[in-house]
PDB file of C-alpha atoms in Angstrom:
ATOM      1  CA  MET A 286     118.626 179.852  82.901  1.00 50.00           C
ATOM      2  CA  ALA A 287     118.070 177.322  85.601  1.00 54.00           C
ATOM      3  CA  GLN A 288     116.903 178.265  88.967  1.00 58.00           C
ATOM      4  CA  LEU A 289     118.712 177.188  91.977  1.00 59.00           C
ATOM      5  CA  GLY A 290     117.146 174.162  93.632  1.00 57.00           C
ATOM      6  CA  ALA A 291     114.840 173.620  90.574  1.00 56.00           C
ATOM      7  CA  ALA A 292     113.980 169.897  90.051  1.00 54.00           C
ATOM      8  CA  PRO A 293     115.226 168.661  86.751  1.00 56.00           C
ATOM      9  CA  VAL A 294     112.747 167.998  83.972  1.00 53.00           C
ATOM     10  CA  ALA A 295     113.065 164.162  84.291  1.00 53.00           C
ATOM     11  CA  ALA A 296     112.213 164.455  87.952  1.00 52.00           C
ATOM     12  CA  ARG A 297     108.914 166.295  87.218  1.00 52.00           C
ATOM     13  CA  VAL A 298     107.715 163.439  84.992  1.00 48.00           C
ATOM     14  CA  PRO A 299     104.965 161.575  86.905  1.00 53.00           C
ATOM     15  CA  ARG A 300     106.153 157.973  87.704  1.00 61.00           C
ATOM     16  CA  PHE A 301     103.982 155.206  88.695  1.00 63.00           C
ATOM     17  CA  PRO A 302     104.441 153.518  91.802  1.00 73.00           C
ATOM     18  CA  HIS A 303     106.110 150.180  91.713  1.00 70.00           C
ATOM     19  CA  THR A 304     102.973 148.181  92.877  1.00 73.00           C
ATOM     20  CA  VAL A 305     100.981 149.590  90.088  1.00 74.00           C
ATOM     21  CA  ARG A 306     103.690 148.627  87.546  1.00 76.00           C
ATOM     22  CA  CYS A 307     104.003 145.141  89.154  1.00 80.00           C
ATOM     23  CA  ALA A 308     100.364 144.684  89.156  1.00 85.00           C
ATOM     24  CA  TRP A 309      99.836 145.438  85.507  1.00 85.00           C
ATOM     25  CA  PHE A 310     102.656 143.135  84.620  1.00 88.00           C
ATOM     26  CA  TRP A 311     101.408 140.258  86.553  1.00 90.00           C
ATOM     27  CA  ALA A 312      97.922 140.975  84.911  1.00 90.00           C
ATOM     28  CA  TRP A 313      99.467 140.682  81.627  1.00 90.00           C
ATOM     29  CA  VAL A 314     101.013 137.268  82.414  1.00 93.00           C
ATOM     30  CA  PRO A 315      97.820 135.155  82.503  1.00 93.00           C
ATOM     31  CA  VAL A 316      96.864 136.821  78.913  1.00 93.00           C
ATOM     32  CA  GLY A 317     100.253 135.729  77.508  1.00 93.00           C
ATOM     33  CA  ALA A 318     100.000 132.353  78.875  1.00 93.00           C
ATOM     34  CA  LEU A 319      96.290 131.918  77.253  1.00 93.00           C
ATOM     35  CA  GLY A 320      97.582 133.277  73.969  1.00 91.00           C
ATOM     36  CA  ALA A 321     100.524 130.761  73.886  1.00 91.00           C
ATOM     37  CA  LEU A 322      97.994 127.915  74.981  1.00 90.00           C
ATOM     38  CA  GLY A 323      95.957 129.038  72.037  1.00 90.00           C
ATOM     39  CA  PHE A 324      98.658 129.242  69.784  1.00 87.00           C
ATOM     40  CA  VAL A 325     100.028 125.681  70.673  1.00 84.00           C
ATOM     41  CA  SER A 326      96.949 123.633  71.156  1.00 85.00           C
ATOM     42  CA  LEU A 327      93.374 125.211  71.864  1.00 82.00           C
ATOM     43  CA  GLY A 328      93.352 127.693  68.826  1.00 82.00           C
ATOM     44  CA  VAL A 329      90.518 130.047  68.841  1.00 84.00           C
ATOM     45  CA  LEU A 330      89.245 128.909  72.055  1.00 86.00           C
ATOM     46  CA  ALA A 331      91.969 130.385  73.995  1.00 87.00           C
ATOM     47  CA  ILE A 332      93.249 132.986  71.576  1.00 89.00           C
ATOM     48  CA  GLY A 333      89.921 134.786  71.387  1.00 89.00           C
ATOM     49  CA  PRO A 334      89.612 135.558  75.143  1.00 89.00           C
ATOM     50  CA  ALA A 335      93.262 136.509  75.083  1.00 90.00           C
ATOM     51  CA  LEU A 336      92.666 138.982  72.210  1.00 89.00           C
ATOM     52  CA  LEU A 337      89.733 140.403  73.913  1.00 92.00           C
ATOM     53  CA  ILE A 338      91.316 140.763  77.393  1.00 90.00           C
ATOM     54  CA  GLY A 339      94.363 142.246  75.753  1.00 90.00           C
ATOM     55  CA  ALA A 340      92.512 144.781  73.955  1.00 92.00           C
ATOM     56  CA  LEU A 341      90.556 145.883  77.173  1.00 90.00           C
ATOM     57  CA  PHE A 342      94.043 146.094  78.950  1.00 88.00           C
ATOM     58  CA  ALA A 343      95.655 148.087  76.065  1.00 88.00           C
ATOM     59  CA  ARG A 344      92.923 150.738  76.448  1.00 89.00           C
ATOM     60  CA  SER A 345      94.827 151.818  79.378  1.00 85.00           C
ATOM     61  CA  ALA A 346      98.316 153.769  78.994  1.00 83.00           C
ATOM     62  CA  THR A 347      99.392 152.578  82.508  1.00 78.00           C
ATOM     63  CA  ALA A 348      98.764 148.979  81.559  1.00 82.00           C
ATOM     64  CA  ARG A 349     100.337 149.119  78.130  1.00 84.00           C
ATOM     65  CA  ARG A 350     103.705 150.125  79.779  1.00 84.00           C
ATOM     66  CA  SER A 351     103.712 146.699  81.512  1.00 83.00           C
ATOM     67  CA  ALA A 352     102.677 144.705  78.358  1.00 85.00           C
ATOM     68  CA  SER A 353     106.018 142.879  78.556  1.00 88.00           C
ATOM     69  CA  GLY A 354     104.076 140.593  80.879  1.00 91.00           C
ATOM     70  CA  LEU A 355     102.730 138.942  77.592  1.00 92.00           C
ATOM     71  CA  LEU A 356     106.178 137.507  77.010  1.00 93.00           C
ATOM     72  CA  THR A 357     106.498 136.219  80.541  1.00 94.00           C
ATOM     73  CA  GLY A 358     103.254 134.468  80.334  1.00 94.00           C
ATOM     74  CA  ALA A 359     103.933 133.040  76.827  1.00 94.00           C
ATOM     75  CA  GLY A 360     106.928 131.318  78.351  1.00 96.00           C
ATOM     76  CA  LEU A 361     105.162 129.596  81.081  1.00 95.00           C
ATOM     77  CA  PRO A 362     102.968 126.990  79.190  1.00 94.00           C
ATOM     78  CA  LEU A 363     106.333 126.107  77.226  1.00 94.00           C
ATOM     79  CA  LEU A 364     108.111 125.522  80.660  1.00 96.00           C
ATOM     80  CA  LEU A 365     105.121 123.299  81.749  1.00 95.00           C
ATOM     81  CA  VAL A 366     105.668 121.425  78.189  1.00 93.00           C
ATOM     82  CA  ALA A 367     109.295 120.971  79.265  1.00 95.00           C
ATOM     83  CA  TYR A 368     108.525 119.754  82.610  1.00 95.00           C
ATOM     84  CA  VAL A 369     106.097 117.127  81.539  1.00 93.00           C
ATOM     85  CA  GLN A 370     108.155 115.895  78.702  1.00 93.00           C
ATOM     86  CA  ARG A 371     111.224 115.896  81.235  1.00 92.00           C
ATOM     87  CA  ASP A 372     111.901 111.762  80.835  1.00 89.00           C
ATOM     88  CA  GLY A 373     112.286 112.465  76.938  1.00 83.00           C
ATOM     89  CA  PRO A 374     113.146 112.200  74.273  1.00 90.00           C
ATOM     90  CA  GLY A 375     112.105 108.720  73.359  1.00 87.00           C
ATOM     91  CA  THR A 376     110.193 105.893  75.163  1.00 89.00           C
ATOM     92  CA  THR A 377     110.025 105.305  78.637  1.00 87.00           C
ATOM     93  CA  CYS A 378     108.648 102.355  80.316  1.00 88.00           C
ATOM     94  CA  TYR A 379     107.047 101.640  83.672  1.00 86.00           C
ATOM     95  CA  ARG A 380     106.062  98.567  85.574  1.00 90.00           C
ATOM     96  CA  THR A 381     104.163  98.254  88.757  1.00 90.00           C
ATOM     97  CA  ALA A 382     102.468  95.265  90.554  1.00 90.00           C
ATOM     98  CA  THR A 383      99.131  96.065  88.943  1.00 92.00           C
ATOM     99  CA  THR A 384     100.042  97.655  85.501  1.00 92.00           C
ATOM    100  CA  ALA A 385     102.900  98.219  82.985  1.00 91.00           C
ATOM    101  CA  GLY A 386     103.277 100.359  79.819  1.00 91.00           C
ATOM    102  CA  CYS A 387     105.526 102.735  77.895  1.00 90.00           C
ATOM    103  CA  ASP A 388     105.049 106.378  76.958  1.00 89.00           C
ATOM    104  CA  GLN A 389     106.463 108.357  74.153  1.00 91.00           C
ATOM    105  CA  HIS A 390     108.036 111.721  75.147  1.00 89.00           C
ATOM    106  CA  LEU A 391     109.265 114.849  73.362  1.00 90.00           C
ATOM    107  CA  ASN A 392     112.620 116.322  73.616  1.00 93.00           C
ATOM    108  CA  PRO A 393     112.012 118.785  76.609  1.00 94.00           C
ATOM    109  CA  LEU A 394     115.208 121.039  75.527  1.00 96.00           C
ATOM    110  CA  PRO A 395     113.667 123.048  72.871  1.00 95.00           C
ATOM    111  CA  TRP A 396     110.574 123.825  75.072  1.00 95.00           C
ATOM    112  CA  LEU A 397     112.674 124.683  78.117  1.00 96.00           C
ATOM    113  CA  LEU A 398     115.065 127.032  76.061  1.00 97.00           C
ATOM    114  CA  LEU A 399     112.096 128.915  74.338  1.00 96.00           C
ATOM    115  CA  GLY A 400     110.073 129.026  77.594  1.00 96.00           C
ATOM    116  CA  LEU A 401     113.071 130.575  79.513  1.00 97.00           C
ATOM    117  CA  ALA A 402     114.018 132.781  76.705  1.00 97.00           C
ATOM    118  CA  LEU A 403     110.379 134.337  76.693  1.00 95.00           C
ATOM    119  CA  VAL A 404     110.310 134.506  80.682  1.00 95.00           C
ATOM    120  CA  ALA A 405     113.589 136.297  80.527  1.00 95.00           C
ATOM    121  CA  ALA A 406     112.800 138.702  77.852  1.00 94.00           C
ATOM    122  CA  GLY A 407     109.428 139.639  79.684  1.00 93.00           C
ATOM    123  CA  TYR A 408     111.403 140.325  82.985  1.00 91.00           C
ATOM    124  CA  VAL A 409     114.151 142.052  81.301  1.00 91.00           C
ATOM    125  CA  GLY A 410     111.852 144.300  79.356  1.00 88.00           C
ATOM    126  CA  GLU A 411     109.969 145.060  82.587  1.00 86.00           C
ATOM    127  CA  LEU A 412     113.256 145.974  84.206  1.00 82.00           C
ATOM    128  CA  ARG A 413     114.231 148.262  81.607  1.00 84.00           C
ATOM    129  CA  ARG A 414     110.871 150.042  81.350  1.00 78.00           C
ATOM    130  CA  SER A 415     110.831 150.647  85.103  1.00 69.00           C
ATOM    131  CA  ALA A 416     114.396 151.845  85.334  1.00 66.00           C
TER     132      ALA A 416
END
C-alpha cells in the first residue's frame, strides 16, 4: 500500500545533473571525430587513440550514458569535408593578377547529408537519454 506523500519509485532513482551529462556528451564528441577521421583518411593513426580513449571513457557508467556524443563527433569531419568541397561537384577555375589554376571538387551533398544525420542522431540520442 502506498504511503501518503511517499515519493514515486522513479523519483527516487538518482539522476545526474545536466552539467555532468553535457560534459560527458562533449567529451565523447572529439573521440567520435577522431574515429571518423581515422576511418576516412588517417587509419590506425587516428583510430587507435580513439579506441584507447573510448575504452577509458567506457569504464565509467556515467560516461557510457552520454556515448551518443560519438555520433555527433563522427558527423563533424563529414561536415568539414562538405564545407571544403562546397564549390563542387566538378572543376572550378580561378585567376588572379599573379596566378591562375583549376581545382577539382567532390559533390558536397552526400557529405553534408551524412554529417547532418550523424550530428542530429547523436543530439537526439542525448535528448532521449536525458528525458
